[in-house]
Amino acid sequence: MTRTQYFVAASLDGFIADAAGDLQWLFQFNDVEGVEAHYKGFLAGVGALAMGAATYEFIVGEKPSTWPYAGIPTWVFTHRELPGFAGADIRFTADDVGAVHEQMVAAAAGKHIWLVGGGNLVAQFARQGLLDEIWLGVIPVVLGAGAPLLPAALPGTLELTAVTRFPRGMVELRYTLPKSR
């Protein structure tokens, strides 16, 4: 069964980017033992992606030589014209997440949907009962301000299903959301 997952890292005080929208505080942990293999294992189970315009622009602004999610259909939710990325299956949409979700499930072909970055976009999925899991990497850094992890209230109590410890004080908490749909 396809699950819609928010796989994300946040500072200890709940921010996914600093006040300037920067991620350098996070990138300093990219070399932590086990993190890359864990990420690759997660990505192997992903069949479709959703991201907001700011996340897409960040990725494109990093100027990768190839699209980092090759072969995975990607929906970019935006109300602006954005440049494409050669060779990538990117679908720009201004539609409501609920209207696009079934297309994403079909494209995922039994794999999962990853909500990449963008707490505001994830909040839209959550408000419509379309968010199934949160995979939260907690980074031992306190930012004091920035882009919040998830600017929405979630009904009920989340169920902790897994905890993964990494060196240098990192942990990942995996939660399922109660079904309200």
CSV table of C-alpha atoms in Angstrom, one decimal:
chain,number,residue,atom,x,y,z
A,1,MET,CA,0.0,0.0,0.0
A,2,THR,CA,1.3,3.4,-1.0
A,3,ARG,CA,2.0,5.7,2.0
A,4,THR,CA,2.5,9.4,1.9
A,5,GLN,CA,5.7,10.2,4.0
A,6,TYR,CA,7.3,13.3,5.3
A,7,PHE,CA,11.0,12.4,5.4
A,8,VAL,CA,12.7,15.4,6.9
A,9,ALA,CA,15.4,16.7,9.2
A,10,ALA,CA,14.8,19.4,11.8
A,11,SER,CA,16.8,21.2,14.4
A,12,LEU,CA,16.2,20.3,18.0
A,13,ASP,CA,13.9,23.3,18.3
A,14,GLY,CA,11.8,22.3,15.2
A,15,PHE,CA,13.1,24.2,12.2
A,16,ILE,CA,13.9,22.7,8.8
A,17,ALA,CA,15.8,25.7,7.6
A,18,ASP,CA,17.4,28.7,9.4
A,19,ALA,CA,15.9,32.2,9.4
A,20,ALA,CA,17.7,32.9,6.1
A,21,GLY,CA,16.4,29.7,4.5
A,22,ASP,CA,19.8,28.1,4.6
A,23,LEU,CA,20.7,24.5,5.3
A,24,GLN,CA,24.4,24.7,6.1
A,25,TRP,CA,23.6,23.8,9.8
A,26,LEU,CA,22.3,20.5,8.4
A,27,PHE,CA,24.9,19.7,5.7
A,28,GLN,CA,27.6,19.5,8.4
A,29,PHE,CA,26.0,16.2,9.4
A,30,ASN,CA,25.9,14.6,5.9
A,31,ASP,CA,29.0,12.6,6.7
A,32,VAL,CA,27.6,11.0,9.8
A,33,GLU,CA,28.1,7.2,9.7
A,34,GLY,CA,25.0,5.4,8.5
A,35,VAL,CA,23.1,8.4,7.3
A,36,GLU,CA,23.7,8.0,3.6
A,37,ALA,CA,22.9,4.3,3.6
A,38,HIS,CA,19.7,5.1,5.6
A,39,TYR,CA,18.7,7.8,3.1
A,40,LYS,CA,19.4,5.5,0.1
A,41,GLY,CA,17.2,2.7,1.7
A,42,PHE,CA,14.4,5.2,2.2
A,43,LEU,CA,14.7,6.5,-1.4
A,44,ALA,CA,14.6,3.0,-2.8
A,45,GLY,CA,11.0,2.8,-1.5
A,46,VAL,CA,9.9,6.1,-3.1
A,47,GLY,CA,7.8,6.0,-6.3
A,48,ALA,CA,6.7,9.7,-6.5
A,49,LEU,CA,7.7,13.0,-5.0
A,50,ALA,CA,5.9,16.2,-4.0
A,51,MET,CA,7.6,19.5,-3.2
A,52,GLY,CA,6.9,23.2,-3.1
A,53,ALA,CA,8.4,25.8,-5.3
A,54,ALA,CA,10.9,27.0,-2.7
A,55,THR,CA,12.3,23.4,-2.3
A,56,TYR,CA,12.5,23.0,-6.1
A,57,GLU,CA,14.3,26.3,-6.5
A,58,PHE,CA,16.7,25.3,-3.8
A,59,ILE,CA,17.6,22.1,-5.5
A,60,VAL,CA,17.9,23.7,-8.9
A,61,GLY,CA,20.0,26.5,-7.4
A,62,GLU,CA,22.5,23.9,-6.1
A,63,LYS,CA,23.2,23.4,-9.8
A,64,PRO,CA,23.3,19.6,-9.8
A,65,SER,CA,24.6,18.1,-13.1
A,66,THR,CA,21.7,15.6,-13.0
A,67,TRP,CA,18.3,15.6,-11.3
A,68,PRO,CA,18.9,14.0,-7.9
A,69,TYR,CA,15.6,12.1,-8.2
A,70,ALA,CA,16.1,10.5,-11.6
A,71,GLY,CA,13.3,8.2,-12.7
A,72,ILE,CA,10.9,9.4,-9.9
A,73,PRO,CA,7.9,11.4,-11.1
A,74,THR,CA,7.9,14.7,-9.2
A,75,TRP,CA,5.1,17.2,-8.6
A,76,VAL,CA,6.1,20.7,-7.9
A,77,PHE,CA,3.3,22.7,-6.3
A,78,THR,CA,3.6,26.3,-7.5
A,79,HIS,CA,1.7,29.3,-8.7
A,80,ARG,CA,4.7,30.7,-10.6
A,81,GLU,CA,6.5,29.8,-13.8
A,82,LEU,CA,9.6,27.8,-13.0
A,83,PRO,CA,12.4,26.4,-15.2
A,84,GLY,CA,12.3,22.7,-16.0
A,85,PHE,CA,15.2,20.3,-15.4
A,86,ALA,CA,16.4,18.5,-18.5
A,87,GLY,CA,15.7,14.7,-18.4
A,88,ALA,CA,13.5,14.9,-15.3
A,89,ASP,CA,9.9,13.9,-14.9
A,90,ILE,CA,8.7,17.1,-13.3
A,91,ARG,CA,5.0,18.1,-13.3
A,92,PHE,CA,4.3,21.7,-12.2
A,93,THR,CA,0.9,22.2,-10.8
A,94,ALA,CA,-1.2,24.9,-9.0
A,95,ASP,CA,-3.9,22.3,-8.2
A,96,ASP,CA,-5.0,21.5,-4.7
A,97,VAL,CA,-3.0,18.6,-3.1
A,98,GLY,CA,-6.1,16.5,-2.8
A,99,ALA,CA,-6.8,16.8,-6.5
A,100,VAL,CA,-3.3,15.6,-7.4
A,101,HIS,CA,-2.8,12.9,-4.7
A,102,GLU,CA,-4.5,10.1,-6.6
A,103,GLN,CA,-2.3,10.8,-9.6
A,104,MET,CA,0.7,10.6,-7.4
A,105,VAL,CA,-0.4,7.3,-5.9
A,106,ALA,CA,-0.9,5.8,-9.4
A,107,ALA,CA,2.5,7.0,-10.5
A,108,ALA,CA,4.1,5.6,-7.4
A,109,ALA,CA,3.1,2.1,-8.6
A,110,GLY,CA,3.0,0.6,-5.1
A,111,LYS,CA,5.9,2.5,-3.7
A,112,HIS,CA,5.6,5.5,-1.4
A,113,ILE,CA,5.1,9.2,-1.9
A,114,TRP,CA,7.8,11.4,-0.4
A,115,LEU,CA,6.9,15.0,0.6
A,116,VAL,CA,10.2,16.7,0.2
A,117,GLY,CA,10.9,19.6,2.4
A,118,GLY,CA,8.4,22.5,2.7
A,119,GLY,CA,6.4,22.3,5.9
A,120,ASN,CA,3.7,24.5,4.4
A,121,LEU,CA,3.1,21.9,1.6
A,122,VAL,CA,3.2,19.1,4.1
A,123,ALA,CA,0.6,20.9,6.2
A,124,GLN,CA,-1.7,21.0,3.2
A,125,PHE,CA,-1.5,17.2,2.8
A,126,ALA,CA,-2.0,16.8,6.6
A,127,ARG,CA,-5.1,19.0,6.7
A,128,GLN,CA,-6.7,16.8,4.1
A,129,GLY,CA,-5.8,13.5,5.9
A,130,LEU,CA,-3.3,12.6,3.2
A,131,LEU,CA,-0.2,12.3,5.4
A,132,ASP,CA,0.5,8.8,6.7
A,133,GLU,CA,4.0,9.0,8.3
A,134,ILE,CA,6.6,11.4,9.5
A,135,TRP,CA,10.3,10.3,9.4
A,136,LEU,CA,11.9,13.0,11.5
A,137,GLY,CA,15.6,13.3,11.7
A,138,VAL,CA,16.4,15.3,14.8
A,139,ILE,CA,19.7,17.2,14.5
A,140,PRO,CA,21.4,18.3,17.7
A,141,VAL,CA,21.5,22.0,16.7
A,142,VAL,CA,19.3,24.8,18.1
A,143,LEU,CA,18.5,27.5,15.5
A,144,GLY,CA,16.2,29.8,17.4
A,145,ALA,CA,14.2,30.7,14.3
A,146,GLY,CA,13.5,29.6,10.8
A,147,ALA,CA,11.1,27.6,8.7
A,148,PRO,CA,8.9,25.4,11.0
A,149,LEU,CA,8.9,21.6,10.7
A,150,LEU,CA,5.1,21.5,10.3
A,151,PRO,CA,3.0,24.6,10.6
A,152,ALA,CA,-0.3,22.7,11.2
A,153,ALA,CA,-2.1,21.0,14.0
A,154,LEU,CA,-2.4,17.3,13.6
A,155,PRO,CA,-5.5,15.5,15.1
A,156,GLY,CA,-5.0,12.8,17.7
A,157,THR,CA,-1.8,11.3,19.0
A,158,LEU,CA,1.0,10.1,16.6
A,159,GLU,CA,2.3,6.6,17.1
A,160,LEU,CA,6.0,6.2,17.5
A,161,THR,CA,6.9,3.2,15.3
A,162,ALA,CA,10.7,3.3,15.2
A,163,VAL,CA,13.8,5.1,16.6
A,164,THR,CA,17.1,5.1,14.8
A,165,ARG,CA,20.2,6.4,16.5
A,166,PHE,CA,23.1,7.8,14.6
A,167,PRO,CA,26.5,9.1,15.8
A,168,ARG,CA,27.1,12.7,16.8
A,169,GLY,CA,23.7,12.9,18.6
A,170,MET,CA,21.4,12.5,15.6
A,171,VAL,CA,18.2,10.4,15.9
A,172,GLU,CA,15.4,9.6,13.6
A,173,LEU,CA,11.9,9.3,15.0
A,174,ARG,CA,9.3,7.5,12.8
A,175,TYR,CA,5.6,8.2,13.5
A,176,THR,CA,2.4,7.1,11.9
A,177,LEU,CA,-0.6,9.5,12.0
A,178,PRO,CA,-4.0,8.4,13.2
A,179,LYS,CA,-6.4,7.8,10.3
A,180,SER,CA,-9.1,10.5,10.0
A,181,ARG,CA,-10.0,9.9,6.4
